[in-house]
Amino acid sequence: MKSSISIDMVILLAGLLFALGIAGVIIRKNIIFMLLSVEIMLNAAGLAFIAAGSRWGQPDGQVMFIFILAMAAAEVSIGLALILQIYHQHKSLDIDKLKEMNG
Amino acid sequence: MDIAFYVTAAVTILATLLVITRHNPVHALLYLNVSLLSHAMLFYLLGASFAALLEIIIYAGAIMVLFIFVIMLLNLGKETAEQERKWLKWQVWAGPSLLAAVLFVELVILVSSSDGTAYEPAEVTPREVALSLFQVYLIGVELAAMLLMAAVVGAAHIGRHKRLVLHRFLKEEPEENVHEEEPVL
Amino acid sequence: MILVLLIVILMAGGILALIGGKWSHSFPRGVALASCTVAFLMMLSLWLGRYKGFNIDADSNWLIEYHKEWIPSFGISFHLAVDGLSLLLLVLTCFIGILAVLCSWEEIRERTGFYYFNLLWILAGVAGVFMAMDLFLFYFFWEVMLIPMYFLIGIWGSENRVYASYKFFIFTQASGLLMFLAILGLYFVHGNNTGFYTFNYFELINTEMPPQTAIWLMMGFMIAFAVKLPVIPFHTWLPDAHGEAPTAGSLILAGLLLKTGAYGMLRFVIPIFPGAAAEIALPAMALGVAGILYGAVMAYSQTDLKRLVAFTSVSHMGFVIVGIFAFNELALQGVVMQLVTHAISTGALFIMAGMIKERLHTRDLGQMGGLWTQMPRMGALGIVFAMASLGLPGLGSFIAEFLILLGTFNAQVWITVIAASGLVLSAVYSLRIVQKIFLGPPRGQLAADLSGREMMIMAALTISIVWLGLFPQPIINTARPAIVQLVQMLEPGNSLQSHQSYVK
Amino acid sequence: MSNSDLHAFTPLLLLAGASVLVMLLIVARLSHRVIQSVSLVLFLVSFASLAYIRNVLPYHIDPLFVIDSFGVFMMGLIIFSGLVVNVLSYIYFEEKEEGPREYYVLLFLCTLGACVLAVSEHFISLFLGLEILTVGLYALIAYLRKRNHSIEAGIKYLILAAFSSAFLLFGMALIYLQTGTMAFADMAKAITSGNVPPLFLTGLGMMLVGVGFKLAVVPFHMWTADVYQGAPVPVTAFIATASKGGVVAVLLRFFIMIDGFRMEGLELMLICIAIASMVTGNLLALRQNNIKRLLAYSSIAHLGYLLVAFIAGSAMVPHAVSFYLMAYFITTLAAFGVIVVLSHREADAEDLSVYKALFWKHPVLACILSAALLSLAGIPLTAGFTGKFYILATGIQGGFWLLAFVLVGSSVVGLYYYLRVITMMFSGAHDHLPEPKEKHPVFLAISMVVLSMLTLMVIWLGVYPEGMLSIVNQFHLK
Amino acid sequence: MENLLWLIPALPLAGFLILATLAVVGAGKKITALVGAGSICLSALVTLVVGADFLGAAHESGTYSQTLWTWLEVAGLSIKMTLTLDALSLVFIFVITFIGALIHIYSAGFMEEDRDYTRFFASMNLFVFSMLILVLADNLLLMYLGWEGVGLCSYLLIGFWYEKPENGYAARKAFTMTRVGDTAMAIALFMLFYQSGTLVIGEISTAAPGIWTPNSTTVTCIALLLLAGGLGKSAQLPLQTWLPDAMAGPSPVSALIHAATMVTAGVYLIARMHVVFGLSEVAQTVVAVIGAVTLLLAGLTALTQHDIKRVLAYSTISQIGYMFLALGVGAWTAAVFHFMVHAFFKALLFLAAGAIIEALHHEHSMFKMGGLKDKMPVIFWTFMAGAISLAALPLISSGFYSKDQILWYAWGAEGGSPLLWAVALLGAFITAIYTARMVILTFWGEAKTEISHYPGKRMTIPLVVLAFFSVFAGFIELPHNFGHFTLFSDLLHGVMPETALRVDVSSEWIFQLLAAAATLGGIGLAYFYYYKQPQRLENLRQDMVLSALHEFWFSGWGFDKLYNVVFVRPFLAIAKLNKADVIDQLYTGIVAGTDGLYRLVARTQSGSLRWYIMGMVIGAILILGIQMML
């Protein structure tokens, strides 16, 4: 499998995805969407790692990716559990309603 | 193979864009799945076939399913979509998007200021990955296990749902509804 | 060892009072009185032991010294030493301490244990400041005296106490931190020069540095001391703190805490930065003069007795800074005298304000008047200390102000002339005190005259101030070696190898 | 892993094992009391094991870990914090509606994560340690899940933490891309020659976002107050101490190993962050009436102070940072300990009015809290002062006068709010007797003893820090 | 015997201390009077003894010193507690102790009814002590101690009846105004010290010609500053306005302090420092001119007063003006002579006035007195004795001899001039008018106020003694054409130079004649307007210009108003304006600013997660931005 993809292109793609993820997190008010957007960002980071690993021909990039995967899973599980609780308590997933603490 | 890369990249970007703009959660989720699959394709193109597989199995499979579960459980459908439509006015998203764009531009500038030599993606076989995982990074794997354990314990505790107890004699132990299973590694 | 013992006695007395206060209401004051008295006697015996005939027995400036490693990693040591100047101030500290305990005797009825704990710890901190010969240790004690004072004002003060205690604490702390920065700067300048990092005063005193650096570092010290002294425009904490503090608090503030500022200038600013100090002499004196006049005018306009007295402190301390920067023996001796006499005269005024407040429950001058009829003894004493405040010859303050002005006249004629006009203004405000409190038609308040305990306090103060006015020589002789050395330091090309001269 | 690896790794293994053991105890349906006691013992054992591995230092477990004296010291601090938090947890959770058992599992895991951070010298261990810590904290923060604040704090922390982790990861990826290695030491070799490549710097910048979040420095600080407020008090104490300690440790190690101080851009960024943190943190706390939030803001400022020493980049840095962290830990734990003791079943003792007249009601508690607050304010006689002294000394030695001035200026502002709390404690009359507390006299007594010991340590470090300084001054990270 | 010198001030001091203790303990009036008056009488006795001894022994140096202890010794400044007796101080201590003793005896009766009997005597004793220190001091600093000490006592005694606020204010005014002079004097002391290296008067006097060239700026400065001190204490222009108000004190106080002794401290100072003054022509001229102007102004003001004590007060200012004039023209002994004579008759007048006032229900206004000639004969005759001396009735009053000498020197001395003489002569004329006016209004005419009680023996005996001296004290110094009896100036010439004359002494008789004419003319005028044809006076009052002038004089030439506008009001305005301390506002501002910043940053803690994330993104943008820049 030969390709002559420029490293910059992949990183740029990852960066773009990362930025899209950021945009998603800020734009959306629904917590589920925010969580999704965070997943996008993590994925972008994973992509960057894979690209780097591939550039150096090392497995480390993929290893890191796997750990990211584990972390994403862990986080999503707790995140979703929290979402359930929030929904039960607030009957809404609007993040802007969670402003009780401020000042 | 450049074409394949660019097409996949385009698909990824498009799908991701749709994820963050859709109103209906389920739609968004599906687009995210598309995006993840194209990610897998990218991984493959970059010579990381093992990672590509894991992306599909765990991410697109397991993790997304979790989302689906929750969405189903909370019965998020049309109403949510309506709500999202109301929320997603341009006044709301213009500013944040601009921020994200600025950040992206900065990234682009910074990244492109590096040497930028094209390179050959070297293939890294699953075997190498596995060896690395279980030899060099063995402790890392174990730590990952602790990480997942933390997640499980935490999710189990938080997700637990107390029922309303109607009669004090019939007070039952709080039932544990584990919405979570340990993702396979 | 006696130096360490002094601090230990005061601190231990404080802790004992704190613990004893749980069981007995009156136990703490007894402990406090006892420890202050013991400390006083110790210092007195030290003084008299060294004071032979008309001169302090001086084969060296440094009478006694105690040195022990403390934090060797930073070259910090627990280094105490005493020369005549310190010794005087230490005696004063213990004396004022006794009076502070006595004048709190009846005034403080709540939480006596904690009260006397704070009181004694302030004294310990002040005593430490006067003895520390390690800059880190100095700063340490400098801050140690703040917290108990803060509690003293904040808990036992009058209505506006919280504001006053904040203001006091933040002012002094802010300036103290600047000094701390300067100390660190000095530490590193010295360390970089010599490769020997230490906070030892006797080492740092010989630090050589470029003039610009010296100015900056000195400003750090100066601001801290100027706030304490206080020099305008850093004085505004003082009226509030004095006004709201309990009597003993005001007494200690005026009598001791302000003195630490002047002491700091004499002990640190001039010896360490003689060149830089000479450079800012004129502006500093100008500020001092401004303080004299401003304080006097402000004092006149006050309607709150304690605030009034507080502003007189501003005015009197203006003389101190003028004298310090006149850089000659006359003026510096005057400064030492002023430190001692101001503690006594202003302290007495504060004690009197406290006594009046105890009786009338007000500090408002507008609600006083004609008290002489009922309190002739206090009236007479009031006049004595009003006179002390305006610098009547025969009382100690006169000697102080005369020497300062005389010394300054040599350095800056016009500064002296303006400063001397403060004498007129001091008459204006001092007499206003007398007028408003004691003269005028009686208002029918019921106020008992001084009790035996109060008479004792006032008698001690009166005797002291008259003694200082008529026979100030012991003070002058005691301070002389230190002052002479200071003056020699200021003469260019005469940097004294002072560390060689202290007792090993 | 060889035997000697295991030997060196004992504390971490013990922590991991402890979490499993506690889980088993939960399965065995043992009471809270037993579980708490067992965890206490386990913490003590882990703490003791640090002494046990002393003679093998420094020890490398390639490529992920280096167990050196600094690492052990930091682990010690972290485990100690865990220990104190563990002690305090009983009286806090026993009355709460939630079953507190899983809590101990998570506590062990978080401690483990923080310890991993303290000894890692590789991105992978850094990342894993950080995530173990963070994921554990998600659950801990939201532990009292029926409470709105708790759940709100949980989700805020979760989303922000994941968000910042993504930055961290992306930054790491860029660095990896540039250097071809994820081990700090190799990285340093890869960039020694010539200029630091921009990609590397970009990566560092993005990592800084992630780390900045964990450290809660400006502008990544805004979550702090909400999370401190929403989380259960012992958890807040843990966040304030162990979680930050681990991150600081790894950051320091990373910086020193790659010699980050020579990168001017980075230095500039850190200076900006430090100044902003000191100023903003102290300003935010100025009129805060919720003591948990107040401590949160103060922690922002304190991390700013810490950065002052950090930036100086001299050989003194690890010493100053370790000492300061220790002082800060002890102090913060004491402060939160008082809050824990004063908290009730229904509400935490977070409103300042709760502390009114505390001096007369609970003199001991009030003294502990005062000592802690004065230490935070950096007043002599307390550990905080020595710490601040060390930091200022380091900063000034490096010639960072501006930072020193900002530090001084902002800590003056800071004085105000510490004094407010203290003033609150002695204002008000001694109107009613101490409320009859408590149902758990034994654990209350233990907690009080621990708090008193912390206070004594605060004073000890303030009065005679030489012993501790001589330990700290041996650290070399290069 | 001279070793007893220290006893002279020590006795009053002991009296003061005993009385102060008695005030605390509480004591009967008898013992108070005994201690109070007794100590002064003893002191007077000792003075006589010492004085006789001094005159008899006639020290070669003309002085006798007694050092008690070293007061102050710092860096070249050495001040000893040394008392020095010479002819000048002998005159002064004689006047002080002798008149002081008489006044104390008088007071024992006068103050009988007063509640604060002890306090009164304590203050009086302290005053005598301070005054004695002032005149016996061998150095200027010790003199300054006495100088300020008498100021304090003056303050205490003016405000003796403190329950009336005006009295307190009057006391304050007196103290403050004299303090202005004192401060100037302090500066003079500094200059003297740095110029001559000592503050010992004798040493300065000896060294002065060697240090300063005559008429140099420095010496003029010193002299003028010293003069300023004297002006304050002696109530000369422009610091004179406190003295009339000082009449608020009890009459014995006015007699002792504000007539006989303290107010002449300025005269003493200048006489003492005559060497310095002699070196500066400018200063001398200023002294003379101030004296002349003051005597005229004060005399004119006295002319218009209603209050008998105020008349006497202005007359005191005026008479001291004469002394200054004498000093200014270099007639040193004449000034001191007039001081002594004036002390007798003015003390007498005040005491007598006090007795009258007390007898008339504390009525001060002369226009409400009258007809006392027959009702209080002792008072009348003694008062008359004083009045003729004040008016300088030729030949039979001692005032004539002392004043005549001054008038003559104003013309004839080297520093004198026709103008000064003319003013002095006019002053003598005016003096005669107001004296006669006072006597006529008080003792002649019909009685307007009932007499409540008559003065007792303790009061009348001192009056008689003083009356004797007022009339006959002048005969110890007679002009050359009247027997040339110069006992007094001979005594003083050991200390002070003889007056140099610029004209021949033979013309003196013309001026004596003119002076006598002025006096008699003045008396006649007063007799005409106030006794014979009072309605003429009423007519004069109708005149607009004259009544305006009257108003102006009555208010003491508007000095009070002027000072009010120029000094007091601005000071009060500043004090009031700045009561809240403008500098404090600065800090309040800083606090407010910080608080504003707090509000600003607190708003960022909105609780909104999205905002928090945006904050982080902005942070990231900034970080990357910095990287891009570098």
mmCIF file of C-alpha atoms in Angstrom, chain D residues 290-385:
data_model
loop_
_atom_site.group_PDB
_atom_site.id
_atom_site.type_symbol
_atom_site.label_atom_id
_atom_site.label_comp_id
_atom_site.label_asym_id
_atom_site.label_seq_id
_atom_site.Cartn_x
_atom_site.Cartn_y
_atom_site.Cartn_z
ATOM 1 C CA ASN D 290 -19.291 30.619 49.378
ATOM 2 C CA ILE D 291 -16.204 29.287 51.007
ATOM 3 C CA LYS D 292 -15.802 26.434 48.556
ATOM 4 C CA ARG D 293 -15.859 28.820 45.659
ATOM 5 C CA LEU D 294 -13.582 31.108 47.543
ATOM 6 C CA LEU D 295 -11.047 28.377 47.964
ATOM 7 C CA ALA D 296 -11.475 27.522 44.307
ATOM 8 C CA TYR D 297 -10.574 31.022 43.252
ATOM 9 C CA SER D 298 -7.767 31.097 45.702
ATOM 10 C CA SER D 299 -6.453 27.901 44.195
ATOM 11 C CA ILE D 300 -6.347 29.619 40.822
ATOM 12 C CA ALA D 301 -4.204 32.315 42.305
ATOM 13 C CA HIS D 302 -2.010 29.799 44.041
ATOM 14 C CA LEU D 303 -1.328 27.940 40.857
ATOM 15 C CA GLY D 304 -0.375 31.300 39.440
ATOM 16 C CA TYR D 305 2.104 31.727 42.280
ATOM 17 C CA LEU D 306 3.433 28.286 41.604
ATOM 18 C CA LEU D 307 4.008 29.188 37.991
ATOM 19 C CA VAL D 308 6.208 32.066 39.114
ATOM 20 C CA ALA D 309 8.647 29.590 40.526
ATOM 21 C CA PHE D 310 8.102 27.340 37.573
ATOM 22 C CA ILE D 311 8.992 29.975 35.048
ATOM 23 C CA ALA D 312 12.224 30.907 36.747
ATOM 24 C CA GLY D 313 13.774 27.827 35.213
ATOM 25 C CA SER D 314 16.670 27.524 37.562
ATOM 26 C CA ALA D 315 17.919 24.564 39.497
ATOM 27 C CA MET D 316 15.829 25.773 42.377
ATOM 28 C CA VAL D 317 12.577 25.210 40.525
ATOM 29 C CA PRO D 318 11.807 21.637 41.558
ATOM 30 C CA HIS D 319 12.684 22.441 45.121
ATOM 31 C CA ALA D 320 10.527 25.487 45.277
ATOM 32 C CA VAL D 321 7.654 23.810 43.518
ATOM 33 C CA SER D 322 7.770 20.697 45.675
ATOM 34 C CA PHE D 323 7.931 22.687 48.836
ATOM 35 C CA TYR D 324 5.202 25.009 47.822
ATOM 36 C CA LEU D 325 2.981 22.160 46.773
ATOM 37 C CA MET D 326 3.508 20.457 50.071
ATOM 38 C CA ALA D 327 2.662 23.588 51.985
ATOM 39 C CA TYR D 328 -0.333 24.161 49.803
ATOM 40 C CA PHE D 329 -1.550 20.600 50.153
ATOM 41 C CA ILE D 330 -1.361 20.556 53.888
ATOM 42 C CA THR D 331 -3.014 23.886 54.170
ATOM 43 C CA THR D 332 -5.782 23.144 51.746
ATOM 44 C CA LEU D 333 -6.519 19.812 53.336
ATOM 45 C CA ALA D 334 -6.805 21.464 56.698
ATOM 46 C CA ALA D 335 -9.174 24.068 55.321
ATOM 47 C CA PHE D 336 -11.391 21.551 53.609
ATOM 48 C CA GLY D 337 -11.218 19.345 56.654
ATOM 49 C CA VAL D 338 -12.874 22.058 58.670
ATOM 50 C CA ILE D 339 -15.568 22.403 56.064
ATOM 51 C CA VAL D 340 -16.146 18.669 56.184
ATOM 52 C CA VAL D 341 -16.466 18.628 59.934
ATOM 53 C CA LEU D 342 -18.931 21.473 59.863
ATOM 54 C CA SER D 343 -21.052 20.060 57.060
ATOM 55 C CA HIS D 344 -24.448 18.588 57.752
ATOM 56 C CA ARG D 345 -26.549 15.990 56.210
ATOM 57 C CA GLU D 346 -28.537 18.455 54.193
ATOM 58 C CA ALA D 347 -25.944 20.920 53.142
ATOM 59 C CA ASP D 348 -22.265 21.514 53.091
ATOM 60 C CA ALA D 349 -20.895 24.197 55.324
ATOM 61 C CA GLU D 350 -20.186 26.386 52.362
ATOM 62 C CA ASP D 351 -21.890 29.640 53.128
ATOM 63 C CA LEU D 352 -19.730 32.083 54.978
ATOM 64 C CA SER D 353 -22.481 32.777 57.477
ATOM 65 C CA VAL D 354 -22.016 29.292 58.819
ATOM 66 C CA TYR D 355 -18.665 30.400 60.089
ATOM 67 C CA LYS D 356 -19.984 33.259 62.102
ATOM 68 C CA ALA D 357 -18.733 33.202 65.674
ATOM 69 C CA LEU D 358 -16.959 29.940 65.042
ATOM 70 C CA PHE D 359 -14.150 31.109 67.251
ATOM 71 C CA TRP D 360 -16.399 30.984 70.233
ATOM 72 C CA LYS D 361 -18.357 27.917 69.247
ATOM 73 C CA HIS D 362 -15.568 25.657 68.049
ATOM 74 C CA PRO D 363 -12.310 27.290 68.966
ATOM 75 C CA VAL D 364 -10.231 24.387 67.767
ATOM 76 C CA LEU D 365 -11.855 24.243 64.365
ATOM 77 C CA ALA D 366 -11.665 27.970 64.057
ATOM 78 C CA CYS D 367 -8.002 27.950 64.890
ATOM 79 C CA ILE D 368 -7.361 25.265 62.320
ATOM 80 C CA LEU D 369 -9.229 27.185 59.672
ATOM 81 C CA SER D 370 -7.513 30.429 60.607
ATOM 82 C CA ALA D 371 -4.136 28.810 60.463
ATOM 83 C CA ALA D 372 -5.014 27.393 57.077
ATOM 84 C CA LEU D 373 -6.271 30.680 55.744
ATOM 85 C CA LEU D 374 -3.295 32.573 57.060
ATOM 86 C CA SER D 375 -1.077 30.012 55.470
ATOM 87 C CA LEU D 376 -2.878 30.470 52.192
ATOM 88 C CA ALA D 377 -2.402 34.181 52.593
ATOM 89 C CA GLY D 378 1.284 33.585 53.183
ATOM 90 C CA ILE D 379 1.639 35.040 56.644
ATOM 91 C CA PRO D 380 4.722 34.069 58.609
ATOM 92 C CA LEU D 381 4.606 31.296 61.152
ATOM 93 C CA THR D 382 2.798 29.198 58.588
ATOM 94 C CA ALA D 383 3.880 26.857 55.865
ATOM 95 C CA GLY D 384 2.357 29.138 53.264
ATOM 96 C CA PHE D 385 4.820 31.825 54.128
#
